[in-house]
Amino acid sequence: MPKANITLTNGTTIEIEGTLEEIQQLSDHLGRKNSVVPTARPMNSKDALVPSADDSEVPDIASIVSIVKDCEEAERIELVVLDRPDVLNRVLLCLWVVNRYVSPTMGLTSGDIEKITDQLGVRISTANASKMLSGKAKAFVSGDAVRKQGAAVHYRLNRRGLQAFESVLDG
C-alpha cells in the first residue's frame, strides 16, 4: 500500500498510508499538487522536486524514499543493497534512484544522502557520505563544483556509475 509524507507550510509533517486516490485527494485538498509521488514510475517532470527559498529546486526526500520502496527493483534493492553493510552501494543507490526516476540532471548533496538513507533505515552520516563521494565513489560520480569545506557539492551518477550500480542489482 502506498505511503507518503507531506510537509505543510507551517512545518507540520503528515504521514499517510492509503490508496493512490486517497493520497492524491488529501494532497489536492491541502493545495500541494505534485508534491507527493506515491508510486514509483519513471518521471519526466519535476514531481520529486520542491522549490526552495532561493527559487532553485531541491530534492523532495520523502518522494525519493517512496520511490525506493515502491519501484520495480524494490525487492532486489533490499536484498543486495539495504541488507548488506556496503556504504558505497547505499550511496550509489540514492544517486541511481534520482537519476532513473526523478531527473538525470538533478544532483544530491551528502546531506541529502544522509536524509534518504535515514528514512530507509540504513543511515549514513553526512561525513561518511562525503568521504565516500570523494573517495571510493569518485570514479562513479560527477560534482557540480570543486569540493571546498563548508560548500555543498551536488553529485550525480556518471555513465560508469550507472553501469556499476546496475551490475550490482543484476548480481
mmCIF file of C-alpha atoms in Angstrom:
data_model
loop_
_atom_site.group_PDB
_atom_site.id
_atom_site.type_symbol
_atom_site.label_atom_id
_atom_site.label_comp_id
_atom_site.label_asym_id
_atom_site.label_seq_id
_atom_site.Cartn_x
_atom_site.Cartn_y
_atom_site.Cartn_z
ATOM 1 C CA MET A 1 0.000 0.000 0.000
ATOM 2 C CA PRO A 2 1.468 3.414 -0.949
ATOM 3 C CA LYS A 3 2.731 5.748 1.752
ATOM 4 C CA ALA A 4 3.509 9.454 1.577
ATOM 5 C CA ASN A 5 4.929 12.150 3.819
ATOM 6 C CA ILE A 6 3.529 15.646 3.367
ATOM 7 C CA THR A 7 5.132 18.692 4.990
ATOM 8 C CA LEU A 8 2.828 21.672 5.359
ATOM 9 C CA THR A 9 3.957 25.287 5.076
ATOM 10 C CA ASN A 10 3.810 25.658 8.873
ATOM 11 C CA GLY A 11 6.248 22.750 9.272
ATOM 12 C CA THR A 12 3.723 20.084 10.268
ATOM 13 C CA THR A 13 4.509 16.679 8.777
ATOM 14 C CA ILE A 14 1.691 14.303 7.863
ATOM 15 C CA GLU A 15 2.360 10.632 7.128
ATOM 16 C CA ILE A 16 -0.420 8.936 5.184
ATOM 17 C CA GLU A 17 -0.928 5.370 4.044
ATOM 18 C CA GLY A 18 -3.761 4.571 1.678
ATOM 19 C CA THR A 19 -4.766 4.125 -1.901
ATOM 20 C CA LEU A 20 -3.307 6.337 -4.591
ATOM 21 C CA GLU A 21 -6.641 8.146 -4.875
ATOM 22 C CA GLU A 22 -6.824 8.834 -1.118
ATOM 23 C CA ILE A 23 -3.291 10.209 -1.051
ATOM 24 C CA GLN A 24 -3.925 12.393 -4.094
ATOM 25 C CA GLN A 25 -7.221 13.679 -2.652
ATOM 26 C CA LEU A 26 -5.537 14.711 0.598
ATOM 27 C CA SER A 27 -2.670 16.279 -1.315
ATOM 28 C CA ASP A 28 -5.097 18.221 -3.523
ATOM 29 C CA HIS A 29 -7.129 19.297 -0.502
ATOM 30 C CA LEU A 30 -4.009 20.672 1.157
ATOM 31 C CA GLY A 31 -3.061 22.515 -2.032
ATOM 32 C CA ARG A 32 0.150 20.592 -2.576
ATOM 33 C CA LYS A 33 -0.374 19.146 -6.071
ATOM 34 C CA ASN A 34 2.661 17.336 -7.494
ATOM 35 C CA SER A 35 4.422 17.342 -4.125
ATOM 36 C CA VAL A 36 3.532 13.733 -3.353
ATOM 37 C CA VAL A 37 4.766 10.898 -5.555
ATOM 38 C CA PRO A 38 3.044 7.806 -4.143
ATOM 39 C CA THR A 39 4.075 5.451 -6.945
ATOM 40 C CA ALA A 40 7.467 4.574 -8.343
ATOM 41 C CA ARG A 41 7.400 5.328 -12.039
ATOM 42 C CA PRO A 42 9.934 6.934 -14.324
ATOM 43 C CA MET A 43 9.223 10.651 -14.278
ATOM 44 C CA ASN A 44 9.959 13.198 -16.947
ATOM 45 C CA SER A 45 8.611 16.028 -14.829
ATOM 46 C CA LYS A 46 9.890 17.599 -11.651
ATOM 47 C CA ASP A 47 7.410 15.730 -9.405
ATOM 48 C CA ALA A 48 10.039 14.929 -6.777
ATOM 49 C CA LEU A 49 11.310 18.489 -6.592
ATOM 50 C CA VAL A 50 10.100 21.299 -4.396
ATOM 51 C CA PRO A 51 11.058 24.948 -4.738
ATOM 52 C CA SER A 52 13.403 26.347 -2.114
ATOM 53 C CA ALA A 53 13.570 29.879 -0.756
ATOM 54 C CA ASP A 54 16.058 30.967 -3.410
ATOM 55 C CA ASP A 55 13.888 29.669 -6.315
ATOM 56 C CA SER A 56 16.232 26.755 -7.074
ATOM 57 C CA GLU A 57 14.968 23.185 -6.980
ATOM 58 C CA VAL A 58 15.789 20.845 -4.112
ATOM 59 C CA PRO A 59 15.009 17.122 -3.926
ATOM 60 C CA ASP A 60 11.870 16.001 -2.117
ATOM 61 C CA ILE A 61 13.374 13.401 0.216
ATOM 62 C CA ALA A 62 10.049 11.752 1.118
ATOM 63 C CA SER A 63 9.201 11.220 -2.550
ATOM 64 C CA ILE A 64 12.617 9.729 -3.278
ATOM 65 C CA VAL A 65 12.292 7.329 -0.321
ATOM 66 C CA SER A 66 8.819 6.360 -1.525
ATOM 67 C CA ILE A 67 10.224 5.613 -4.970
ATOM 68 C CA VAL A 68 12.945 3.371 -3.489
ATOM 69 C CA LYS A 69 10.357 1.403 -1.526
ATOM 70 C CA ASP A 70 7.840 1.052 -4.362
ATOM 71 C CA CYS A 71 9.887 0.782 -7.567
ATOM 72 C CA GLU A 72 10.104 -2.358 -9.720
ATOM 73 C CA GLU A 73 13.529 -3.181 -8.290
ATOM 74 C CA ALA A 74 12.494 -2.689 -4.615
ATOM 75 C CA GLU A 75 12.919 -6.322 -3.567
ATOM 76 C CA ARG A 76 16.276 -6.618 -5.307
ATOM 77 C CA ILE A 77 17.449 -3.300 -3.787
ATOM 78 C CA GLU A 78 16.523 -4.512 -0.320
ATOM 79 C CA LEU A 79 18.316 -7.823 -0.822
ATOM 80 C CA VAL A 80 21.588 -6.643 -2.417
ATOM 81 C CA VAL A 81 21.933 -3.081 -1.070
ATOM 82 C CA LEU A 82 19.945 -2.335 2.080
ATOM 83 C CA ASP A 83 20.511 -5.710 3.787
ATOM 84 C CA ARG A 84 24.276 -5.534 3.275
ATOM 85 C CA PRO A 85 26.766 -3.254 5.055
ATOM 86 C CA ASP A 86 28.273 -1.757 1.867
ATOM 87 C CA VAL A 87 28.244 2.050 2.206
ATOM 88 C CA LEU A 88 29.336 2.593 -1.402
ATOM 89 C CA ASN A 89 26.300 0.769 -2.789
ATOM 90 C CA ARG A 90 23.935 2.663 -0.466
ATOM 91 C CA VAL A 91 25.341 5.994 -1.655
ATOM 92 C CA LEU A 92 25.122 4.888 -5.286
ATOM 93 C CA LEU A 93 21.533 3.710 -4.683
ATOM 94 C CA CYS A 94 20.417 7.229 -3.729
ATOM 95 C CA LEU A 95 22.035 8.740 -6.803
ATOM 96 C CA TRP A 96 20.747 5.959 -9.082
ATOM 97 C CA VAL A 97 17.119 6.379 -7.973
ATOM 98 C CA VAL A 98 17.275 10.123 -8.577
ATOM 99 C CA ASN A 99 18.908 9.581 -11.974
ATOM 100 C CA ARG A 100 16.440 6.929 -13.105
ATOM 101 C CA TYR A 101 13.128 8.033 -11.597
ATOM 102 C CA VAL A 102 13.404 11.779 -10.959
ATOM 103 C CA SER A 103 15.812 13.643 -13.220
ATOM 104 C CA PRO A 104 19.218 12.680 -14.640
ATOM 105 C CA THR A 105 20.371 16.284 -14.224
ATOM 106 C CA MET A 106 19.464 16.613 -10.542
ATOM 107 C CA GLY A 107 22.258 16.125 -8.018
ATOM 108 C CA LEU A 108 22.288 15.190 -4.345
ATOM 109 C CA THR A 109 24.479 16.522 -1.562
ATOM 110 C CA SER A 110 25.940 14.319 1.159
ATOM 111 C CA GLY A 111 23.281 15.788 3.476
ATOM 112 C CA ASP A 112 20.524 14.667 1.097
ATOM 113 C CA ILE A 113 22.033 11.170 1.063
ATOM 114 C CA GLU A 114 22.009 11.120 4.874
ATOM 115 C CA LYS A 115 18.320 12.056 4.949
ATOM 116 C CA ILE A 116 17.363 9.440 2.342
ATOM 117 C CA THR A 117 19.309 6.616 3.986
ATOM 118 C CA ASP A 118 17.967 7.608 7.410
ATOM 119 C CA GLN A 119 14.372 7.242 6.191
ATOM 120 C CA LEU A 120 15.294 3.908 4.596
ATOM 121 C CA GLY A 121 16.564 2.688 7.979
ATOM 122 C CA VAL A 122 20.231 2.396 6.944
ATOM 123 C CA ARG A 123 21.537 5.844 7.905
ATOM 124 C CA ILE A 124 24.869 7.025 6.546
ATOM 125 C CA SER A 125 26.087 10.176 8.262
ATOM 126 C CA THR A 126 26.823 13.269 6.201
ATOM 127 C CA ALA A 127 30.530 12.946 6.985
ATOM 128 C CA ASN A 128 30.668 9.310 5.877
ATOM 129 C CA ALA A 129 28.677 10.050 2.713
ATOM 130 C CA SER A 130 31.031 12.926 1.924
ATOM 131 C CA LYS A 131 34.110 10.754 2.462
ATOM 132 C CA MET A 132 32.642 8.036 0.252
ATOM 133 C CA LEU A 133 31.763 10.511 -2.526
ATOM 134 C CA SER A 134 35.267 11.943 -2.544
ATOM 135 C CA GLY A 135 36.910 8.528 -2.100
ATOM 136 C CA LYS A 136 35.694 5.183 -3.449
ATOM 137 C CA ALA A 137 32.715 6.674 -5.322
ATOM 138 C CA LYS A 138 34.817 9.335 -7.035
ATOM 139 C CA ALA A 139 35.056 7.295 -10.257
ATOM 140 C CA PHE A 140 31.262 6.849 -10.376
ATOM 141 C CA VAL A 141 30.045 10.409 -9.746
ATOM 142 C CA SER A 142 30.483 13.922 -11.017
ATOM 143 C CA GLY A 143 30.050 17.053 -8.943
ATOM 144 C CA ASP A 144 28.789 20.482 -9.903
ATOM 145 C CA ALA A 145 31.642 22.301 -8.147
ATOM 146 C CA VAL A 146 35.094 21.800 -6.718
ATOM 147 C CA ARG A 147 34.979 20.487 -3.153
ATOM 148 C CA LYS A 148 35.564 23.151 -0.507
ATOM 149 C CA GLN A 149 34.977 22.888 3.207
ATOM 150 C CA GLY A 150 31.518 24.181 4.089
ATOM 151 C CA ALA A 151 30.313 24.386 0.470
ATOM 152 C CA ALA A 152 27.658 21.974 -0.776
ATOM 153 C CA VAL A 153 28.507 19.946 -3.863
ATOM 154 C CA HIS A 154 25.673 18.311 -5.794
ATOM 155 C CA TYR A 155 26.713 14.880 -7.084
ATOM 156 C CA ARG A 156 25.203 12.913 -9.981
ATOM 157 C CA LEU A 157 25.989 9.455 -11.293
ATOM 158 C CA ASN A 158 28.114 9.373 -14.410
ATOM 159 C CA ARG A 159 27.829 6.697 -17.114
ATOM 160 C CA ARG A 160 30.301 4.442 -15.334
ATOM 161 C CA GLY A 161 28.355 4.812 -12.076
ATOM 162 C CA LEU A 162 25.095 3.824 -13.757
ATOM 163 C CA GLN A 163 26.726 0.712 -15.188
ATOM 164 C CA ALA A 164 28.355 -0.183 -11.856
ATOM 165 C CA PHE A 165 25.143 0.114 -9.842
ATOM 166 C CA GLU A 166 23.049 -1.737 -12.393
ATOM 167 C CA SER A 167 25.593 -4.570 -12.348
ATOM 168 C CA VAL A 168 25.199 -4.676 -8.535
ATOM 169 C CA LEU A 169 21.438 -5.035 -8.971
ATOM 170 C CA ASP A 170 21.875 -7.729 -11.621
ATOM 171 C CA GLY A 171 24.127 -9.695 -9.286
#
